[in-house]
Short mmCIF file of C-alpha atoms in Angstrom, two decimals:
data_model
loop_
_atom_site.label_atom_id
_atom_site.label_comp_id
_atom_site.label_asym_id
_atom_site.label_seq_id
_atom_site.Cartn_x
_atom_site.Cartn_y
_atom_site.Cartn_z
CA UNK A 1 -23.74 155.84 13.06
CA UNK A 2 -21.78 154.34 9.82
CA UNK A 3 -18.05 155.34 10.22
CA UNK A 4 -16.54 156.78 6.96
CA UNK A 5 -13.27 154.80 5.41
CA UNK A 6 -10.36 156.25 4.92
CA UNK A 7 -9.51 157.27 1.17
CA UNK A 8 -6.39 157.30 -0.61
CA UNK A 9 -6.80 161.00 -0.68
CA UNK A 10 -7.14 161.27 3.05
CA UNK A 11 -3.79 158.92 3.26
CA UNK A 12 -1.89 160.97 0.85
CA UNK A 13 -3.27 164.73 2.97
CA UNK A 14 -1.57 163.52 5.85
CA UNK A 15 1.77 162.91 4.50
CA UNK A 16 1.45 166.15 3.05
CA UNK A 17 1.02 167.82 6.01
CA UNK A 18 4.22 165.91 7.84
CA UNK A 19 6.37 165.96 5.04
CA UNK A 20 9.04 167.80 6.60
CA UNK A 21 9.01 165.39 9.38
CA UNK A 22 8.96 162.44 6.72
CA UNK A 23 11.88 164.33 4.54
CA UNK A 24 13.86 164.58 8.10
CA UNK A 25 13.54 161.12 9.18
CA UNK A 26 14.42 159.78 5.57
CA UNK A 27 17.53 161.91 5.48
CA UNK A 28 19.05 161.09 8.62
CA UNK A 29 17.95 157.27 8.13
CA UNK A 30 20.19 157.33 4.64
CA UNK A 31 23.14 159.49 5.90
CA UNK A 32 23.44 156.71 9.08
CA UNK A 33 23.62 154.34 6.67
CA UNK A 34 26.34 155.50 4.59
CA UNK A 35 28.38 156.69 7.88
CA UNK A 36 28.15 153.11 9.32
CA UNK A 37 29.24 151.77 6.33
CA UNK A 38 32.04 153.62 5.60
CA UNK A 39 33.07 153.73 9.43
CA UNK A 40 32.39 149.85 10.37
CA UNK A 41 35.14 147.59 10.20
CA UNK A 42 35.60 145.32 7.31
CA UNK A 43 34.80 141.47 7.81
CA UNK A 44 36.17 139.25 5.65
CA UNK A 45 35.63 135.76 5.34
CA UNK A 46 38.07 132.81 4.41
CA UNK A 47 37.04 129.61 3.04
CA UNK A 48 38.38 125.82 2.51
CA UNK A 49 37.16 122.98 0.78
CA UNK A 50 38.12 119.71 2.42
CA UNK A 51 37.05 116.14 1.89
CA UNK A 52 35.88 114.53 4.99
CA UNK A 53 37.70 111.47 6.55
CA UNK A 54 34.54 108.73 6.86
CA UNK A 55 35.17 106.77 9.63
CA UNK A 56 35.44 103.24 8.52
CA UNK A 57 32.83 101.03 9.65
CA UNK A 58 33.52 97.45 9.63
CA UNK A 59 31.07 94.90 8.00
CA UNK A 60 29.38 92.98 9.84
CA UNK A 61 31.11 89.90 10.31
CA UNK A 62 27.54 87.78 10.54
CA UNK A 63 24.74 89.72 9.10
CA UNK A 64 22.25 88.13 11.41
CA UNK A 65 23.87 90.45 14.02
CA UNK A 66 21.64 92.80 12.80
CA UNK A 67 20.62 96.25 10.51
CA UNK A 68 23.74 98.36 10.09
CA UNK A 69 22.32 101.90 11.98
CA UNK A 70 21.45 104.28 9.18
CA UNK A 71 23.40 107.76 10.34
CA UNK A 72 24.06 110.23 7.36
CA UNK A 73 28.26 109.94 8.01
CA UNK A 74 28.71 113.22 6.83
CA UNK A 75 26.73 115.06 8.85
CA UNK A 76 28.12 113.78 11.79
CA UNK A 77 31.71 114.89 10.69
CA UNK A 78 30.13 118.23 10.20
CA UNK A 79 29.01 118.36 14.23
CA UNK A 80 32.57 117.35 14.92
CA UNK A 81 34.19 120.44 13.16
CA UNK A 82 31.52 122.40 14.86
CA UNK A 83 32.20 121.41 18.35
CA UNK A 84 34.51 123.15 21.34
CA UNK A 85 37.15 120.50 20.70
CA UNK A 86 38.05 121.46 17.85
CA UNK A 87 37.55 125.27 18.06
CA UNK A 88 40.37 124.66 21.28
CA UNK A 89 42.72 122.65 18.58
CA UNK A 90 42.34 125.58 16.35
CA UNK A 91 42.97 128.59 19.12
CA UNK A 92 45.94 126.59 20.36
CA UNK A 93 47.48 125.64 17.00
CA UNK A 94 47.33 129.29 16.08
CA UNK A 95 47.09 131.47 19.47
CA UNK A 96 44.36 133.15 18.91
CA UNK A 97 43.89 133.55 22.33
CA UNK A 98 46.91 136.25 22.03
CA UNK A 99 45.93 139.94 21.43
CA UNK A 100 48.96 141.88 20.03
CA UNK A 101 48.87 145.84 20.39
CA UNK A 102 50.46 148.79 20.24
CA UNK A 103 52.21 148.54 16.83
CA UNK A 104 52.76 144.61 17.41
CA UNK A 105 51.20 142.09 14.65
CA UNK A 106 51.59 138.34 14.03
CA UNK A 107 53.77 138.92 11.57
CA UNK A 108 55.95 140.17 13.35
CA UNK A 109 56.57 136.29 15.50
CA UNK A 110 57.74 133.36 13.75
CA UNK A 111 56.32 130.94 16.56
CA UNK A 112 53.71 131.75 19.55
CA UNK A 113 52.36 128.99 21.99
CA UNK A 114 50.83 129.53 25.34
CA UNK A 115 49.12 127.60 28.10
CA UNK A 116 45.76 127.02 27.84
CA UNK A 117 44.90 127.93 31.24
CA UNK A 118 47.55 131.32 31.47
CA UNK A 119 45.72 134.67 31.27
CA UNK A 120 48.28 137.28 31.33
CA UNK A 121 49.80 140.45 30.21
CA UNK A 122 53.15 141.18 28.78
CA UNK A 123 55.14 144.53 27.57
CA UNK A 124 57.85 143.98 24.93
CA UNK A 125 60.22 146.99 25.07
CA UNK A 126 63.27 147.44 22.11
CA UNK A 127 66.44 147.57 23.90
CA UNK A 128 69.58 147.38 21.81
CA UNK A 129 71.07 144.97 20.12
CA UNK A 130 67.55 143.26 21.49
CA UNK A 131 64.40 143.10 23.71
CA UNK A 132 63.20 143.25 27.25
CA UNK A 133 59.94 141.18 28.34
CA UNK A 134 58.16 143.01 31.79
CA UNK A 135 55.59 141.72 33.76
CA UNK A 136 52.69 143.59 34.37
CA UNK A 137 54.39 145.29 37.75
CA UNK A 138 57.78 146.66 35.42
CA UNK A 139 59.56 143.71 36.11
CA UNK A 140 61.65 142.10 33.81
CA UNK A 141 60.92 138.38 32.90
CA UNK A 142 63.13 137.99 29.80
CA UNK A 143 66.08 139.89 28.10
CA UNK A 144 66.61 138.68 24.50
CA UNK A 145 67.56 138.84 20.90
CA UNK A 146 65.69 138.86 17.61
CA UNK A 147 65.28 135.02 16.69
CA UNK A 148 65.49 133.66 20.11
CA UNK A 149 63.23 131.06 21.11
CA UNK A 150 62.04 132.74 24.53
CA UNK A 151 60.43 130.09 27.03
CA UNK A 152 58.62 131.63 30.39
CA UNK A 153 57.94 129.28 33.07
CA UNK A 154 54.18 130.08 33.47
CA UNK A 155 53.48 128.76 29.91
CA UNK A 156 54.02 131.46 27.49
CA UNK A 157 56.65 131.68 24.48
CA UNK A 158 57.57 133.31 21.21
CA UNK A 159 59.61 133.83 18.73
CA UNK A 160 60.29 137.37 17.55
CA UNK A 161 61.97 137.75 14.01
CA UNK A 162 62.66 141.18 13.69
CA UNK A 163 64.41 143.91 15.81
CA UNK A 164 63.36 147.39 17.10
CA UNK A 165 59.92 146.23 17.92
CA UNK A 166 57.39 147.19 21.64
CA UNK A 167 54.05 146.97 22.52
CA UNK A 168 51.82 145.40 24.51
CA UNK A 169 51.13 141.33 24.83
CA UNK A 170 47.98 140.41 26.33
CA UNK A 171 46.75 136.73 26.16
CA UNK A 172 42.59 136.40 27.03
CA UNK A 173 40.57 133.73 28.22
CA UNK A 174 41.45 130.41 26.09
CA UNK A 175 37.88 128.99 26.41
CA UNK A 176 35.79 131.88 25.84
CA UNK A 177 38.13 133.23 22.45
CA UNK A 178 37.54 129.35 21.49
CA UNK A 179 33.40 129.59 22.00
CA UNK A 180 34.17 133.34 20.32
CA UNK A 181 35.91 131.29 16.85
CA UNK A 182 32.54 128.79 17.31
CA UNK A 183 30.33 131.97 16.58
CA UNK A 184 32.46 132.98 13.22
CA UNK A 185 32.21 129.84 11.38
CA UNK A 186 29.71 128.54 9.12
CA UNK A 187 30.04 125.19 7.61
CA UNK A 188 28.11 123.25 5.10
CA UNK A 189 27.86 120.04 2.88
CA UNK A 190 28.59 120.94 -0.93
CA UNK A 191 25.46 119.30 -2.32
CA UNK A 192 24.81 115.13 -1.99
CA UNK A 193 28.95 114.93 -1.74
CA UNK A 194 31.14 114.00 1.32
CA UNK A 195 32.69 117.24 0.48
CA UNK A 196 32.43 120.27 3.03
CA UNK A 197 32.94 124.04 2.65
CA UNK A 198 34.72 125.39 5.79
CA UNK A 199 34.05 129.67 6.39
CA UNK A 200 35.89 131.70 8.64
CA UNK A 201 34.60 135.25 9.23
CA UNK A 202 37.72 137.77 10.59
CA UNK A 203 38.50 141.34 10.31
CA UNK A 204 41.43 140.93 8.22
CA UNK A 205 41.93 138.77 5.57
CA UNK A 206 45.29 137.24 6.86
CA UNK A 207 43.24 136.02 10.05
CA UNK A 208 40.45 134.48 8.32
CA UNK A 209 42.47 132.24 6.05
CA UNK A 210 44.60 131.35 9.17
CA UNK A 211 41.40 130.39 10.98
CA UNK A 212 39.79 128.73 7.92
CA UNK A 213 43.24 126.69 7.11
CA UNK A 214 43.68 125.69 11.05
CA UNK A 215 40.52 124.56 11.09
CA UNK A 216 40.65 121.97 8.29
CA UNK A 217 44.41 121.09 9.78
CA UNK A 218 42.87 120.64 13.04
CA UNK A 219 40.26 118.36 12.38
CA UNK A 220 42.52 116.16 10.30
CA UNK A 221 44.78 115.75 12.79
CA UNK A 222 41.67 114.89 15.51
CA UNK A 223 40.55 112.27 13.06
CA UNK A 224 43.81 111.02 11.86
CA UNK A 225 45.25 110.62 15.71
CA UNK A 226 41.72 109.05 16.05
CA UNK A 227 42.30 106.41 12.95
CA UNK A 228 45.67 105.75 14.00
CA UNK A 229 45.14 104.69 17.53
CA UNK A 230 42.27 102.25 16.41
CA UNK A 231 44.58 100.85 13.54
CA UNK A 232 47.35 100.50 15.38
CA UNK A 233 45.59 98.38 18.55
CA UNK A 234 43.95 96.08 16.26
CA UNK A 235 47.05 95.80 14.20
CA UNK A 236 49.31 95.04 17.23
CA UNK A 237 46.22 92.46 18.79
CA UNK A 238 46.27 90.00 15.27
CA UNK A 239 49.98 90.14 15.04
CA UNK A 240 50.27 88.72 18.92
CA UNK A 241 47.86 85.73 17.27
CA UNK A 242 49.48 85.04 14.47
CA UNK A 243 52.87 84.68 16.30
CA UNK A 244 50.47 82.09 18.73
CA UNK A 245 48.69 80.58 15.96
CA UNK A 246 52.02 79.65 13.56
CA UNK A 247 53.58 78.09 16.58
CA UNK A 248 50.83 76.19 17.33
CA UNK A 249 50.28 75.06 13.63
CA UNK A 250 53.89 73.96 13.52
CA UNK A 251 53.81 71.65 16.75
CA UNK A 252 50.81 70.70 15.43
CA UNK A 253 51.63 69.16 11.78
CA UNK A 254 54.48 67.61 13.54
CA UNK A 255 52.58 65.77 15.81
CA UNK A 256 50.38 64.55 13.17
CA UNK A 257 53.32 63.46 10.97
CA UNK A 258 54.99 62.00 13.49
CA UNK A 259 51.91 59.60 14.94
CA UNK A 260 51.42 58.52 10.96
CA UNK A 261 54.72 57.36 11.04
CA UNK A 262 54.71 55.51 14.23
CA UNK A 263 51.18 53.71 13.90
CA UNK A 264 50.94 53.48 10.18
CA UNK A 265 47.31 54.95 9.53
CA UNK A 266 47.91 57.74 7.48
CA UNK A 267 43.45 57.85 5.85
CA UNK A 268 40.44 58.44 7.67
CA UNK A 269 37.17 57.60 6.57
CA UNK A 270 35.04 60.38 4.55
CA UNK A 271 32.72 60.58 7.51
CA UNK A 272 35.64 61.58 10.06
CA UNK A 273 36.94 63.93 7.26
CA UNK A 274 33.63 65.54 6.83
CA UNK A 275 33.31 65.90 11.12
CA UNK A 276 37.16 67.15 10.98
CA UNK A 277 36.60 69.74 8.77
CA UNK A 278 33.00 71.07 9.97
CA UNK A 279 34.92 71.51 13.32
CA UNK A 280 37.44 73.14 12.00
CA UNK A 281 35.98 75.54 9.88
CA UNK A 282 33.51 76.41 13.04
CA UNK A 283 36.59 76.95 15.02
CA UNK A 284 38.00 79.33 11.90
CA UNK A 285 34.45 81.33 12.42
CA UNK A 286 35.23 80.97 16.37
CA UNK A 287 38.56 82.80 16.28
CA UNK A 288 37.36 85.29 13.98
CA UNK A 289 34.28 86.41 15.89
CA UNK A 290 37.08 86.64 18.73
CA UNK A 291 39.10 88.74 17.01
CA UNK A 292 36.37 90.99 15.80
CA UNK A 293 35.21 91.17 19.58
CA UNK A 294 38.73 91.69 20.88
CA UNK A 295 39.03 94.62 18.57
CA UNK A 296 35.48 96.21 19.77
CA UNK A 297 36.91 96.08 23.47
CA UNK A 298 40.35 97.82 21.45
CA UNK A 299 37.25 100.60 20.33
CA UNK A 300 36.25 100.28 23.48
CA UNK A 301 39.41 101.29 25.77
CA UNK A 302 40.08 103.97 23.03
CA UNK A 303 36.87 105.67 23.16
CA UNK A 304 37.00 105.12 27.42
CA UNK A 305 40.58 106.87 27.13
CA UNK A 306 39.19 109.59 25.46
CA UNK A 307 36.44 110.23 27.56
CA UNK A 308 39.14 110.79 30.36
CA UNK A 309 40.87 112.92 28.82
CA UNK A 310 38.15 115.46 28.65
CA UNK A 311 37.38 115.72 32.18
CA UNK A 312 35.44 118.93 32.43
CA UNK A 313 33.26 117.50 30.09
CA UNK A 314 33.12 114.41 30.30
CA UNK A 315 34.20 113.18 33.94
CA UNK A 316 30.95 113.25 35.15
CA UNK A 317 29.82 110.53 31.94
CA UNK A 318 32.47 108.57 33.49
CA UNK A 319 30.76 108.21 37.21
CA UNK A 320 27.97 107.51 35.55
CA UNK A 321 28.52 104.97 32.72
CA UNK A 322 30.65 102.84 35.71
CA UNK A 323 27.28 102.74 37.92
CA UNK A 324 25.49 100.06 35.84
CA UNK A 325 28.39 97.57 36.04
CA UNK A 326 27.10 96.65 31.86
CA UNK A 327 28.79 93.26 32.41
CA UNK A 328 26.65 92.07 35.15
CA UNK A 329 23.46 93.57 33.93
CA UNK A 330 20.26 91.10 34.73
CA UNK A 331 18.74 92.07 31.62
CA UNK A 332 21.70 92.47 28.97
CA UNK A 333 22.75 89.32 30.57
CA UNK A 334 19.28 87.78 29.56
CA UNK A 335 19.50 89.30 26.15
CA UNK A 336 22.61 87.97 25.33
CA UNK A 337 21.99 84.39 26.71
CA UNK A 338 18.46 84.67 24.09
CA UNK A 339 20.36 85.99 21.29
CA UNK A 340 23.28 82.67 21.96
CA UNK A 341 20.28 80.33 22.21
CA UNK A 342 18.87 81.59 18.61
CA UNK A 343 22.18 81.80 17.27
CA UNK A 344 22.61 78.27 17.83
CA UNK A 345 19.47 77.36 16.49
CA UNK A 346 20.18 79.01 13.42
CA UNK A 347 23.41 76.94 12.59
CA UNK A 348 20.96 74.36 13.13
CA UNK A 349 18.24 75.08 10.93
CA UNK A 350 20.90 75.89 7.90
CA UNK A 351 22.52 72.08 8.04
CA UNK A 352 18.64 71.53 6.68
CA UNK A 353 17.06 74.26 5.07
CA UNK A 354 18.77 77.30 2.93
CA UNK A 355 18.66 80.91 3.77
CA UNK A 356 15.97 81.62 2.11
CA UNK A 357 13.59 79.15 3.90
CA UNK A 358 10.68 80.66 6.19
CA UNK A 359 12.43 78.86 9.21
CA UNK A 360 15.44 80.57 8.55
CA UNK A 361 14.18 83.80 8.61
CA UNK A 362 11.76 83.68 11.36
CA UNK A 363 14.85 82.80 13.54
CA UNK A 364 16.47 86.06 11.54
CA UNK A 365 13.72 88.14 12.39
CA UNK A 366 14.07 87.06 16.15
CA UNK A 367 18.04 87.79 16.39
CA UNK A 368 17.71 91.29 14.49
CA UNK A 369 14.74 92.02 17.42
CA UNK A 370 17.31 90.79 20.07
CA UNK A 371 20.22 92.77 19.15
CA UNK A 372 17.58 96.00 18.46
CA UNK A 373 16.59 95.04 22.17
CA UNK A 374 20.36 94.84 23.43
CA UNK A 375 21.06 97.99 21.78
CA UNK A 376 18.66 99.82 23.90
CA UNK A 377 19.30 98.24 26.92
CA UNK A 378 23.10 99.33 26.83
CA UNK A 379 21.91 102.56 25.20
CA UNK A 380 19.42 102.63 28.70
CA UNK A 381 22.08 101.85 31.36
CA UNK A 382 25.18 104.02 29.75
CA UNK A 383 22.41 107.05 29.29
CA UNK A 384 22.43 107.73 33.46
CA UNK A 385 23.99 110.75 35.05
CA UNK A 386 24.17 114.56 33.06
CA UNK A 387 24.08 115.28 29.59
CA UNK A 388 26.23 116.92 27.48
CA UNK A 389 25.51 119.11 24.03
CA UNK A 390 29.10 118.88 22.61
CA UNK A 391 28.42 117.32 19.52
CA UNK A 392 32.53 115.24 19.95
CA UNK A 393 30.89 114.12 23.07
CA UNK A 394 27.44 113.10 21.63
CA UNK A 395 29.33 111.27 18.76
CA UNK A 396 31.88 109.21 21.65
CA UNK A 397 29.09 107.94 23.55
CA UNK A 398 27.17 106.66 20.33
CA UNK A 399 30.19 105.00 19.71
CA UNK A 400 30.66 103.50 22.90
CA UNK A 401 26.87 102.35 22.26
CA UNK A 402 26.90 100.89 19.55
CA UNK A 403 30.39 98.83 20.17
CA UNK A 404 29.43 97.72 23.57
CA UNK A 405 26.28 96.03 21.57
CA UNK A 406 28.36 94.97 18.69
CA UNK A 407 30.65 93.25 21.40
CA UNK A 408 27.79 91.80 23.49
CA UNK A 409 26.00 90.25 20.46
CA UNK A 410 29.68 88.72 19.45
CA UNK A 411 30.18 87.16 22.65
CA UNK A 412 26.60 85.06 21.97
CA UNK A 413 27.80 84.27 18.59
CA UNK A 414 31.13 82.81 20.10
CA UNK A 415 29.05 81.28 22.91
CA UNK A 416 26.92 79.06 19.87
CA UNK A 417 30.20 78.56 18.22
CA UNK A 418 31.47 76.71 21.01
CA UNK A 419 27.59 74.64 22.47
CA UNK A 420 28.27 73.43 18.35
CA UNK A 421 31.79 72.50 18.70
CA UNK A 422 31.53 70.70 21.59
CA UNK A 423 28.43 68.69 20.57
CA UNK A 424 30.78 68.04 16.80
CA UNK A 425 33.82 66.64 19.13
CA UNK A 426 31.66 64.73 21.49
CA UNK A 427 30.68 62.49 17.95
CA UNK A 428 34.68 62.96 16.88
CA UNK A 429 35.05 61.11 20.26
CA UNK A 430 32.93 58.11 19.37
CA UNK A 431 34.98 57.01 16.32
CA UNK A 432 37.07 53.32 16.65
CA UNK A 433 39.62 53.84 18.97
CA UNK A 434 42.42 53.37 16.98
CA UNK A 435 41.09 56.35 14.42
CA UNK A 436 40.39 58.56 17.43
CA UNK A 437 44.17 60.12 18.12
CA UNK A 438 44.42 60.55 14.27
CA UNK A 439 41.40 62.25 14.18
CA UNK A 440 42.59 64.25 17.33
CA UNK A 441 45.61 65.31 15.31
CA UNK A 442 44.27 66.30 11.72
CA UNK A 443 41.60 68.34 13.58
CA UNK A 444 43.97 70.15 15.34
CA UNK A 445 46.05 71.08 12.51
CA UNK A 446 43.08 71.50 10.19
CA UNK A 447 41.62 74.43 12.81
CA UNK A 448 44.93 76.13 13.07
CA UNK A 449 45.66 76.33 9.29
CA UNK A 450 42.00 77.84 9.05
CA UNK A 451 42.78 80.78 11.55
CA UNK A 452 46.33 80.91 10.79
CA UNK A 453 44.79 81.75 7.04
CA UNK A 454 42.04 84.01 8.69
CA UNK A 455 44.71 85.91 10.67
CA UNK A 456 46.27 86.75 7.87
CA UNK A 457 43.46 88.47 5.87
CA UNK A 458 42.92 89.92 8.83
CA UNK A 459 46.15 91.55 8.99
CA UNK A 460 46.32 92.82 5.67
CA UNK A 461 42.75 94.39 6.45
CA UNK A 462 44.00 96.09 9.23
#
């Protein structure tokens, strides 16, 4: 038996025959709408444009050290505004964690700071010529006057700027009003530029530009502080060295002047010059890959010292990144003494061949596979213990990575540097005896002059 289809007809009897119903339900549908409308509160949203800070990445010293790690820099900054540490910057720079009722408004307090850790109710009570702070039980924790800077001892203060003011002062859960601000913001790359746009949602317009502004002011200050405390290590390391280096440069020239003097051979042959100044220009390369490595363990402490700081986080990281013992690591250890062994061979192949020569490159290829192969081997043994989804966190440890390999593939480098210098001063050794402590002398002050000069550009890097 062949079923009969539905018509248009048949579709259109039916709602005929409920159209009250359907009149009803389209009514009260439309009047709900315009009554939650009218009655829901207002958001309003407060944006800021800011210009991200771009972490500076140093070049490469050697580029055989291998393939800077392509990571879109922006977006990364972008994770960082979005993270908990900065939402707890912004709730502490502006309280936010402090609910004012009863008649009482922000305006109405010049300054408010408070604990992150104090949950607490306060009532504020007019009492002429001033004000009376009780405690939850009606006791009273501070008698004052308008502009007083009002300190309690369990971490809460204000100042009030106007008399004849009460209500109530409740302060709620730091953390969760800080995951709350998380929720409210939206932010978003303005096209291919390293600009951002920065959206606060609030219900009044006052709090969304203070949330909006205290954002961007917040994570300026995070990466400023950041900036600073990496400048100012590395700064402080190469100005130790230069002191070092200029003193040793003086004694040095004056021992070489002085032995001129005394024996009368003032030239070398252009043989010993040539050895004198290969040495000393390998040395030069020597002190700079030290430098470079002394300021990745600088990175290093910094990004460590950080890590501490953000126990609840990040204390358990600790435990585990300690466990491997990275220093004494069979197979980073192997790595290293591979990537030192092809390093060397490199500065050999180049006294005979150019860059560009299939030798050359073969050996090229083999470093960039060796560092690639340290990387993950760090990445391997600092990725033990719990995880953690706080993108601040996330972008720490990929620092910490990516130094700790930077810093392992420097120490081979300065590990060739010196197999090559040794094997140059062994031949510096075998010149006549009577050119030998000349030799000595112009190399020395030939090596310091080259890092004394290195130091320098260094310094006005930094």
């Amino acid at each position: 038996m062949n079923e009969k289809e539905p018509t248009l007809s048949d579709y259109l009897d039916v709602l005929y025959r409920y159209r009250i119903f359907v009149g009803i339900v389209v009514i009260v549908t439309t009047l709900s709408a315009l009554i939650f409308s009218f009655t829901a509160p207002r958001i309003y949203e407060g944006e800021v444009t800011l210009r991200v800070a771009l972490r500076k990445v140093p070049t490469p010293l050697f580029t055989e050290l291998g393939p800077i790690p392509q990571i879109d820099p922006v977006a990364s900054e972008i994770q960082i505004i979005k993270a908990r540490t900065i939402a707890e910057m912004v709730v502490n720079r502006e309280a936010l964690n402090v609910k004012l009722n009863n008649g009482l408004s922000r305006a109405c307090f010049d300054t408010i700071w408070v604990e992150p850790t104090l949950k607490k109710k306060y009532l504020l009570t007019s009492a002429s010529p001033g004000y009376i702070l009780l405690g939850v039980a009606g006791e009273t924790l501070s008698v004052f006057r308008p502009n007083d800077t009002v300190v309690l001892a369990d971490g809460f203060g204000f100042i009030v700027n106007r008399p004849g003011l009460s209500g109530q002062i409740e302060i709620k859960d730091f953390y969760q009003v800080a995951d709350a601000i998380r929720g409210e913001i939206k932010v978003s790359r303005i096209r291919d530029t390293d600009i951002i746009s920065l959206k606060a949602k609030a219900r009044s317009p006052a709090l969304a530009a203070r949330i909006s502004n205290a954002y961007a002011n917040s994570y300026l200050d995070y990466t400023l502080n950041y900036m600073r405390r990496e400048a100012r290590s590395s700064k402080e390391f190469i100005e130790k060295q230069i002191e070092n280096v200029g003193k040793k440069l003086d004694q040095a020239e004056t021992k070489l002047k002085t032995y001129k003097e005394s024996t009368g051979i003032f030239i070398l042959d252009e043989s010993a010059n040539q050895l004198i100044g290969d040495i000393a220009q390998l040395e030069a390369n020597r002190a700079e890959a030290y430098v470079s490595r002394r300021e990745s363990e600088a990175k290093l402490e910094n990004l460590n010292s950080e890590l501490e700081d953000k126990s609840r986080t990040f204390g358990s990281y600790r435990l585990a990144a300690r466990a491997p013992g990275l220093s004494n690591n069979p197979r980073i250890q192997a790595l290293k003494k591979r990537l030192s062994d092809l390093e060397l061979e490199r500065s050999e192949l180049l006294k005979t061949y150019p860059k560009e020569d299939q030798q050359v490159k073969k050996v090229d290829e083999q470093i960039t596979r060796t560092r690639q192969e340290i990387d993950g081997a760090v990445e391997k043994a600092l990725s033990v213990g719990p995880s953690a989804t706080d993108p601040v966190y996330q972008n720490l440890v990929s620092q910490l990575i990516q130094t700790e390999a930077t810093r392992n593939a420097l120490e081979a480098k300065i590990s060739a540097f010196d197999r090559e210098i040794n094997r140059l001063n062994r031949r510096l050794s075998k010149l006549p005896e009577t050119e030998v402590r000349l030799a000595q002398l112009q190399r020395n002050a030939k090596v310091n002059e080259e890092i004394y000069t290195m130091l320098l550009n260094k310094r006005e890097e930094a």
